[in-house]
Amino acid sequence: MKFKYSLLFGLFIQLSFGQLQISELNGVENEISLIMNQYKAVGLAVAIVKDNKVIYSKGFGYRDMENQLPANANTIFPIGSTTKAFTGSLLGILESKNQVFLKDKPAKYIPNFQFYNEKMDNLITIDDLLSHRSGIGNQGTSEVLFPEKNKLEVIQRLRYLKPEGEIKNSFEYSNMGYTLAGTIVEQITNKSWDKMIEENIFKPLGMKNSYTTLKHLKQSNNYSLPYGIFEEKIEKVKFEEFNSISPAGAIKSTVNDLANWMLTWLNNGMFNEKQVIPQNYISEATRLQNIKGGTYEKDAFLFGDGFGWRLRSTYGHYRIDHGGNTFGFSSSLVMFPFEKLGIVVLTNQDNSLLPYMITDNITRRLFKLNTSTEEYPVVVTDIFKPDPNEKGLNKNKLPTHDVNTFCGTYKANGFGEIKIVNEENNLYAILPTFKFQLEHLNYNSFFLKATQEFNEVFNPQFTIQFINNTKGDISQLKMYSQKEPVEFYKKDDTH
């Protein structure tokens, strides 16, 4: 999406006091404001640490646009997948106490647990979960369309979920893998993942404005609302509910709190002269554990993952980082261990490259490189909106059966049930928390069309194909929402 430059009227810059004066940062506020205007961003916050000190922390724009409430360095933003390094750290802490070993298999800690096949059971270890080399991959259909709050119940679905990559020898990003990692923490300690994060990380690091739940976020008096872009206009969106996959992305924090997090990682796990995260785990987590595909360039190469961190070379410097995306928010946290440098940017804009542009601009400044903002692209994905128009049946490729024969309840192990109903001559798919109209494509293929009541920001419009059995009766539907279609079988069928 391309935006013309225009000043966002009333842009408020919240200044901090008592910070070090770094000549390379002179004028950075103007460039941040320029990039924000190009992105039509509502608000963001930035913190920079260098040589064991916070050298910069400020808020820009608004945390609440309607009420003109400014964002500052203590404004709370959901940080999405930047959460993953926290979950990994809990396992590192437990390993230092000999309560777990990262080379153990998950079944050692989870009762009656098994993966999809024997190969996965025999090969997958906990550290594979943390480095996305388990092969589990994206199981978003199970997580999002069939949500469940109980982590233990959700990870038991893995016995039915096909792997999406080669075990031990692939890079398949997996929120489900981190859900399993968080569940292992809970089983070992008999405490919730939330409680363990609070006790072992938030408290010792003085992260007083950091939380794992929306309830606690909304009880604070300084949190950001979520926003997105639709057809070049700013719109408020809903917060994301993480349910069981909280260990993969549920933390909400501030740049000031995350400055303490960065200082700890840049000081071998020490904070205020206390070893909070084991030094050995810091070393393992920031070492290349899984190679990721990518095109090497002069200033960017060696792409891969550690445990909850992305690893690469940037401008010839060793870098660890992770971004985060959740409804209405995007974030970027970058560290350069050898330079003792860390930068975090939290924004209230959905699915946006804005925080990455700003971390790059600051990185270039501190490495004394060209900082022109002209080459930065404006990349923001529009939030999803339902289409109110109805097309009816494709008369050139009509269904092979009367549409009423499609009705019934279909089930897939590892996912749940879909009920297909006919209401006023329109087919609908009823899922646990969503209801979609089935819009006809051709023959026995439809897609999940969001109704006007749908208020999520993601696009749910996956193709559904109804399948005949050998008798010619509709007995199955396939949902094309993952690498391989998910097969749901009609409950009255003999399958």
Coordinates of C-alpha atoms in Angstrom, one line a residue, residues 16-436:
S16 CA 11.9 11.7 28.4
F17 CA 14.3 13.3 30.8
G18 CA 17.7 12.4 32.1
Q19 CA 18.7 10.4 29.1
L20 CA 22.2 10.4 27.6
Q21 CA 22.9 12.7 24.7
I22 CA 24.1 10.7 21.8
S23 CA 25.1 12.8 18.8
E24 CA 24.2 10.0 16.3
L25 CA 20.6 10.4 17.5
N26 CA 20.3 14.1 16.8
G27 CA 17.2 14.6 14.6
V28 CA 15.9 11.0 15.1
E29 CA 12.5 12.3 16.3
N30 CA 12.0 14.1 13.0
E31 CA 12.7 11.0 11.0
I32 CA 10.5 8.8 13.2
S33 CA 7.7 11.3 12.8
L34 CA 8.2 11.4 9.0
I35 CA 8.1 7.6 8.8
M36 CA 5.0 7.5 11.0
N37 CA 3.2 10.0 8.8
Q38 CA 4.1 8.0 5.7
Y39 CA 2.6 4.9 7.4
K40 CA -0.5 6.8 8.7
A41 CA 0.5 5.4 12.1
V42 CA -1.4 6.4 15.3
G43 CA 1.3 5.8 17.9
L44 CA 4.5 4.0 18.9
A45 CA 7.2 3.9 21.5
V46 CA 11.0 3.4 21.2
A47 CA 13.7 2.4 23.6
I48 CA 17.5 2.0 23.0
V49 CA 20.1 0.5 25.3
K50 CA 23.8 0.7 24.9
D51 CA 26.7 -0.4 27.1
N52 CA 24.4 -1.5 29.9
K53 CA 22.4 1.8 30.0
V54 CA 19.1 3.0 28.7
I55 CA 20.2 5.9 26.3
Y56 CA 16.8 6.7 24.8
S57 CA 13.1 6.0 25.5
K58 CA 10.2 8.0 24.1
G59 CA 6.7 7.8 22.9
F60 CA 5.3 9.2 19.7
G61 CA 1.7 9.9 18.6
Y62 CA -1.3 8.5 20.5
R63 CA -2.2 5.4 22.4
D64 CA -5.9 6.4 22.0
M65 CA -6.5 8.5 18.9
E66 CA -10.2 9.3 19.6
N67 CA -9.4 10.8 23.0
Q68 CA -6.0 12.2 22.0
L69 CA -4.2 10.3 24.7
P70 CA -0.4 10.4 24.0
A71 CA 1.8 7.3 23.9
N72 CA 4.9 7.3 26.1
A73 CA 7.7 5.0 27.1
N74 CA 5.4 3.4 29.8
T75 CA 2.5 2.7 27.5
I76 CA 1.6 -1.0 27.3
F77 CA 1.5 -2.6 23.9
P78 CA 0.8 -6.3 23.1
I79 CA 4.2 -7.6 21.7
G80 CA 3.0 -10.7 19.8
S81 CA 5.7 -13.3 18.9
T82 CA 8.4 -11.4 20.7
T83 CA 6.9 -13.4 23.6
K84 CA 8.6 -16.6 22.4
A85 CA 12.0 -15.7 23.8
F86 CA 10.3 -15.4 27.3
T87 CA 8.8 -18.9 27.0
G88 CA 12.2 -20.3 26.0
S89 CA 13.8 -18.6 28.9
L90 CA 11.5 -20.3 31.4
L91 CA 12.8 -23.7 30.1
G92 CA 16.4 -22.4 30.3
I93 CA 15.8 -21.5 33.9
L94 CA 14.2 -24.9 34.7
E95 CA 17.1 -26.6 33.0
S96 CA 19.6 -24.8 35.2
K97 CA 17.8 -26.3 38.2
N98 CA 17.9 -29.8 36.6
Q99 CA 14.1 -29.9 36.4
V100 CA 14.2 -30.4 32.6
F101 CA 16.7 -31.0 29.8
L102 CA 16.2 -29.4 26.4
K103 CA 17.3 -32.7 24.7
D104 CA 14.4 -34.5 26.4
K105 CA 11.3 -35.6 24.5
P106 CA 8.0 -33.8 25.3
A107 CA 6.3 -37.1 26.2
K108 CA 8.6 -37.3 29.3
Y109 CA 6.6 -34.4 30.8
I110 CA 3.2 -34.6 29.2
P111 CA 0.8 -37.4 30.2
N112 CA -0.4 -39.7 27.4
F113 CA 1.3 -37.5 24.8
Q114 CA 2.1 -38.5 21.3
F115 CA 2.8 -36.9 17.9
Y116 CA 1.2 -37.7 14.6
N117 CA 3.6 -40.6 13.9
E118 CA 6.3 -42.7 15.5
K119 CA 9.1 -40.8 13.8
M120 CA 8.1 -37.6 15.5
D121 CA 7.7 -39.4 18.8
N122 CA 11.2 -40.8 18.5
L123 CA 13.0 -37.7 17.2
I124 CA 11.5 -34.5 18.4
T125 CA 13.1 -32.9 21.5
I126 CA 12.2 -29.7 23.4
D127 CA 14.9 -27.7 21.8
D128 CA 13.4 -28.5 18.4
L129 CA 10.2 -26.8 19.5
L130 CA 12.2 -23.7 20.4
S131 CA 14.0 -23.5 17.1
H132 CA 11.1 -24.3 14.8
R133 CA 12.8 -27.5 13.5
S134 CA 10.2 -29.9 14.8
G135 CA 8.3 -30.0 11.5
I136 CA 5.0 -29.3 13.3
G137 CA 4.6 -26.1 11.4
N138 CA 1.7 -23.7 11.2
Q139 CA -1.4 -25.3 12.8
G140 CA -3.4 -22.1 12.6
T141 CA -6.6 -23.8 11.5
S142 CA -6.7 -25.8 14.7
E143 CA -5.6 -22.9 16.9
V144 CA -7.8 -20.1 15.4
L145 CA -10.9 -21.7 14.0
F146 CA -11.2 -24.2 16.8
P147 CA -9.9 -22.3 19.9
E148 CA -9.5 -23.9 23.3
K149 CA -8.2 -22.3 26.5
N150 CA -6.9 -25.5 28.0
K151 CA -3.3 -25.9 26.8
L152 CA -3.1 -29.6 27.8
E153 CA -6.2 -30.4 25.7
V154 CA -4.9 -28.5 22.7
I155 CA -1.5 -30.1 22.6
Q156 CA -3.1 -33.5 22.7
R157 CA -4.5 -32.7 19.3
L158 CA -0.9 -33.1 17.9
R159 CA -1.4 -36.8 17.6
Y160 CA -3.9 -36.0 14.8
L161 CA -2.1 -33.1 13.2
K162 CA 0.1 -33.8 10.2
P163 CA 3.6 -32.3 10.3
E164 CA 4.2 -29.6 7.7
G165 CA 8.0 -30.1 7.4
E166 CA 10.7 -32.6 7.7
I167 CA 11.4 -33.6 11.3
K168 CA 14.7 -32.2 12.5
N169 CA 15.6 -30.9 9.1
S170 CA 13.3 -28.0 8.2
F171 CA 12.3 -24.5 9.2
E172 CA 8.6 -24.5 9.9
Y173 CA 7.5 -21.6 12.1
S174 CA 5.1 -23.0 14.8
N175 CA 3.0 -21.3 17.4
M176 CA 1.8 -24.8 18.3
G177 CA 5.4 -25.8 19.1
Y178 CA 5.6 -23.0 21.6
T179 CA 2.2 -23.9 23.1
L180 CA 3.7 -27.3 23.7
A181 CA 6.8 -25.7 25.3
G182 CA 4.7 -23.6 27.6
T183 CA 2.6 -26.7 28.6
I184 CA 5.8 -28.5 29.5
V185 CA 6.7 -25.6 31.8
E186 CA 3.2 -25.9 33.5
Q187 CA 3.5 -29.7 33.9
I188 CA 6.9 -29.5 35.5
T189 CA 6.1 -26.7 37.9
N190 CA 2.4 -27.2 38.6
K191 CA 2.1 -23.4 38.0
S192 CA 0.5 -21.6 35.1
W193 CA 2.7 -20.3 32.3
D194 CA 1.5 -16.8 33.2
K195 CA 2.5 -17.2 36.9
M196 CA 5.9 -18.5 35.9
I197 CA 6.6 -15.5 33.5
E198 CA 5.6 -13.1 36.3
E199 CA 7.7 -14.8 39.0
N200 CA 10.8 -15.7 37.0
I201 CA 11.1 -12.8 34.6
F202 CA 8.8 -9.8 35.2
K203 CA 9.5 -9.4 38.9
P204 CA 13.3 -10.0 38.9
L205 CA 13.7 -7.7 35.9
G206 CA 11.5 -4.9 37.4
M207 CA 9.0 -5.2 34.5
K208 CA 6.2 -3.6 36.5
N209 CA 4.0 -2.8 33.5
S210 CA 4.1 -6.1 31.8
Y211 CA 1.3 -8.7 31.7
T212 CA 0.2 -11.9 30.0
T213 CA -3.6 -11.3 29.9
L214 CA -5.9 -8.7 28.4
K215 CA -7.7 -8.5 31.8
H216 CA -4.6 -7.1 33.5
L217 CA -3.8 -4.9 30.5
K218 CA -7.2 -3.2 30.6
Q219 CA -6.8 -2.7 34.4
S220 CA -3.9 -0.4 33.8
N221 CA -4.3 3.3 33.1
N222 CA -1.7 3.5 30.3
Y223 CA -2.3 1.0 27.5
S224 CA -2.6 1.4 23.8
L225 CA -5.7 0.6 21.7
P226 CA -5.3 -1.5 18.5
Y227 CA -5.5 0.1 15.1
G228 CA -5.3 -1.0 11.4
I229 CA -5.5 0.5 8.0
F230 CA -8.4 -0.1 5.5
E231 CA -8.4 1.8 2.2
E232 CA -5.9 4.3 3.5
K233 CA -8.1 5.1 6.6
I234 CA -7.2 4.4 10.2
E235 CA -9.7 2.1 12.0
K236 CA -9.8 0.8 15.5
V237 CA -9.8 -3.0 15.7
K238 CA -10.3 -5.6 18.4
F239 CA -7.7 -7.1 20.7
E240 CA -6.6 -10.7 20.0
E241 CA -7.5 -13.4 22.4
F242 CA -4.7 -15.9 22.6
N243 CA -6.4 -18.7 24.4
S244 CA -4.1 -21.8 24.6
I245 CA -1.3 -20.3 22.4
S246 CA -0.4 -17.6 25.0
P247 CA 3.2 -18.9 25.2
A248 CA 3.7 -18.0 21.6
G249 CA 2.5 -14.4 21.7
A250 CA 0.4 -13.2 24.6
I251 CA 2.8 -10.8 26.5
K252 CA 1.9 -7.1 26.7
S253 CA 4.7 -4.8 27.7
T254 CA 6.3 -1.3 27.5
V255 CA 9.6 -0.2 25.9
N256 CA 10.9 0.8 29.3
D257 CA 10.3 -2.7 30.6
L258 CA 11.7 -4.3 27.5
A259 CA 14.8 -2.2 27.9
N260 CA 15.4 -4.2 31.1
W261 CA 14.8 -7.4 29.1
M262 CA 17.4 -6.3 26.5
L263 CA 19.9 -5.3 29.1
T264 CA 19.7 -8.7 30.6
W265 CA 20.3 -10.5 27.4
L266 CA 23.2 -8.2 26.5
N267 CA 24.8 -8.9 30.0
N268 CA 24.8 -12.7 29.8
G269 CA 21.5 -13.0 31.7
M270 CA 22.5 -10.7 34.6
F271 CA 20.3 -7.8 35.8
N272 CA 21.1 -5.7 38.9
E273 CA 23.9 -8.1 39.7
K274 CA 21.6 -11.1 39.8
Q275 CA 21.7 -14.0 37.4
V276 CA 18.1 -14.0 36.1
I277 CA 18.5 -16.1 33.0
P278 CA 21.3 -18.8 33.0
Q279 CA 24.4 -17.7 31.1
N280 CA 24.6 -21.1 29.4
Y281 CA 21.0 -20.7 28.1
I282 CA 21.8 -17.2 26.8
S283 CA 24.7 -18.7 24.9
E284 CA 22.6 -21.6 23.4
A285 CA 19.5 -19.4 22.6
T286 CA 21.6 -16.9 20.7
R287 CA 23.6 -19.6 18.7
L288 CA 22.5 -20.8 15.3
Q289 CA 20.2 -23.8 16.0
N290 CA 18.2 -23.9 12.7
I291 CA 19.1 -22.6 9.3
K292 CA 16.5 -20.5 7.5
G293 CA 16.2 -19.9 3.8
G294 CA 17.1 -16.5 2.4
T295 CA 19.1 -14.7 -0.2
Y296 CA 22.4 -13.6 1.1
E297 CA 23.4 -10.0 0.4
K298 CA 26.5 -8.0 1.1
D299 CA 25.2 -6.6 4.4
A300 CA 22.7 -9.3 5.4
F301 CA 23.6 -13.0 5.6
L302 CA 23.6 -16.1 7.8
F303 CA 19.9 -16.3 8.4
G304 CA 18.6 -18.7 11.1
D305 CA 17.0 -19.2 14.5
G306 CA 18.2 -19.8 18.0
F307 CA 15.7 -20.3 20.8
G308 CA 13.0 -17.7 20.3
W309 CA 15.4 -15.4 18.4
R310 CA 16.2 -14.8 14.8
L311 CA 19.9 -14.7 14.0
R312 CA 21.6 -12.9 11.1
S313 CA 24.3 -10.6 10.1
T314 CA 23.2 -7.0 9.4
Y315 CA 25.6 -4.4 8.1
G316 CA 28.4 -6.8 9.0
H317 CA 27.3 -7.1 12.6
Y318 CA 26.0 -10.1 14.5
R319 CA 22.3 -9.5 15.3
I320 CA 19.6 -11.3 17.2
D321 CA 16.0 -10.1 16.9
H322 CA 12.4 -11.0 16.8
G323 CA 9.3 -9.2 15.7
G324 CA 5.7 -9.6 16.7
N325 CA 2.3 -9.2 15.1
T326 CA -1.1 -9.4 16.8
F327 CA -4.4 -7.7 16.1
G328 CA -3.7 -4.0 15.8
F329 CA -0.1 -4.1 16.8
S330 CA 3.4 -4.7 15.3
S331 CA 6.7 -4.8 17.1
S332 CA 10.4 -5.2 16.5
L333 CA 13.2 -5.9 19.0
V334 CA 16.8 -6.0 17.8
M335 CA 20.0 -6.6 19.6
F336 CA 23.7 -6.5 18.6
P337 CA 25.5 -8.4 21.4
F338 CA 29.1 -7.5 20.5
E339 CA 28.2 -3.8 20.5
K340 CA 26.0 -4.1 23.6
L341 CA 23.2 -2.4 21.7
G342 CA 19.5 -3.0 21.8
I343 CA 16.5 -1.3 20.1
V344 CA 12.8 -2.0 20.6
V345 CA 9.9 -0.4 18.8
L346 CA 6.3 -1.1 19.7
T347 CA 3.5 0.2 17.4
N348 CA -0.3 0.2 17.5
Q349 CA -0.6 -0.6 13.7
D350 CA -1.8 -3.9 12.4
N351 CA 0.4 -6.0 10.2
S352 CA 2.9 -3.3 9.5
L353 CA 6.6 -3.0 8.6
L354 CA 6.8 0.4 10.5
P355 CA 8.7 -0.9 13.5
Y356 CA 11.2 -2.6 11.3
M357 CA 11.8 0.6 9.3
I358 CA 12.4 2.5 12.6
T359 CA 14.8 -0.1 14.1
D360 CA 16.7 -0.1 10.9
N361 CA 16.9 3.7 10.8
I362 CA 18.3 3.8 14.4
T363 CA 20.7 1.0 13.6
R364 CA 22.1 2.9 10.7
R365 CA 22.5 6.0 12.8
L366 CA 24.4 4.2 15.5
F367 CA 26.6 2.4 13.0
K368 CA 27.2 5.8 11.2
L369 CA 25.6 4.6 7.9
N370 CA 23.3 6.4 5.5
T371 CA 20.0 7.1 7.2
S372 CA 17.9 8.4 4.3
T373 CA 14.2 7.5 4.8
E374 CA 13.5 7.9 1.0
E375 CA 14.4 4.2 0.3
Y376 CA 12.0 2.8 3.0
P377 CA 8.9 1.1 1.6
V378 CA 5.5 1.7 3.0
V379 CA 4.1 -1.8 3.6
V380 CA 0.9 -2.2 5.6
T381 CA -1.6 -4.9 4.9
D382 CA -5.2 -3.8 5.0
I383 CA -7.3 -5.3 7.7
F384 CA -9.9 -7.7 6.4
K385 CA -13.5 -6.5 5.8
P386 CA -16.4 -8.8 4.8
D387 CA -17.8 -8.3 1.3
P388 CA -21.6 -7.4 1.6
N389 CA -22.3 -8.6 -2.0
E390 CA -23.9 -12.0 -2.7
K391 CA -23.2 -13.8 -6.0
G392 CA -25.4 -16.8 -5.7
L393 CA -24.8 -20.1 -7.4
N394 CA -22.4 -20.3 -10.4
K395 CA -25.0 -21.2 -13.0
N396 CA -22.4 -22.5 -15.4
K397 CA -21.0 -24.9 -12.9
L398 CA -23.8 -25.9 -10.6
P399 CA -23.4 -28.2 -7.6
T400 CA -23.7 -31.9 -8.5
H401 CA -26.2 -32.5 -5.6
D402 CA -29.1 -30.7 -4.1
V403 CA -27.5 -28.2 -1.6
N404 CA -29.5 -29.7 1.3
T405 CA -27.5 -32.9 0.9
F406 CA -24.4 -30.9 2.0
C407 CA -26.0 -30.2 5.4
G408 CA -24.9 -32.1 8.4
T409 CA -22.1 -32.2 11.0
Y410 CA -18.5 -32.9 9.9
K411 CA -15.7 -33.7 12.2
A412 CA -11.9 -33.8 12.0
N413 CA -9.8 -35.1 14.9
G414 CA -7.3 -32.5 16.1
F415 CA -9.7 -29.7 15.0
G416 CA -13.3 -30.1 15.9
E417 CA -16.8 -30.0 14.3
I418 CA -18.3 -27.9 11.5
K419 CA -22.0 -27.9 11.1
I420 CA -23.4 -27.1 7.6
V421 CA -26.9 -25.7 7.7
N422 CA -29.4 -24.2 5.2
E423 CA -30.9 -20.9 6.2
E424 CA -33.3 -19.2 3.8
N425 CA -31.7 -21.0 0.8
N426 CA -28.1 -20.1 1.9
L427 CA -25.6 -22.6 3.2
Y428 CA -23.7 -21.6 6.4
A429 CA -20.8 -23.2 8.2
I430 CA -21.1 -23.0 12.0
L431 CA -17.8 -23.4 13.9
P432 CA -17.2 -23.2 17.6
T433 CA -16.8 -19.4 17.6
F434 CA -17.5 -18.4 14.0
K435 CA -20.4 -18.6 11.5
F436 CA -19.6 -18.2 7.8

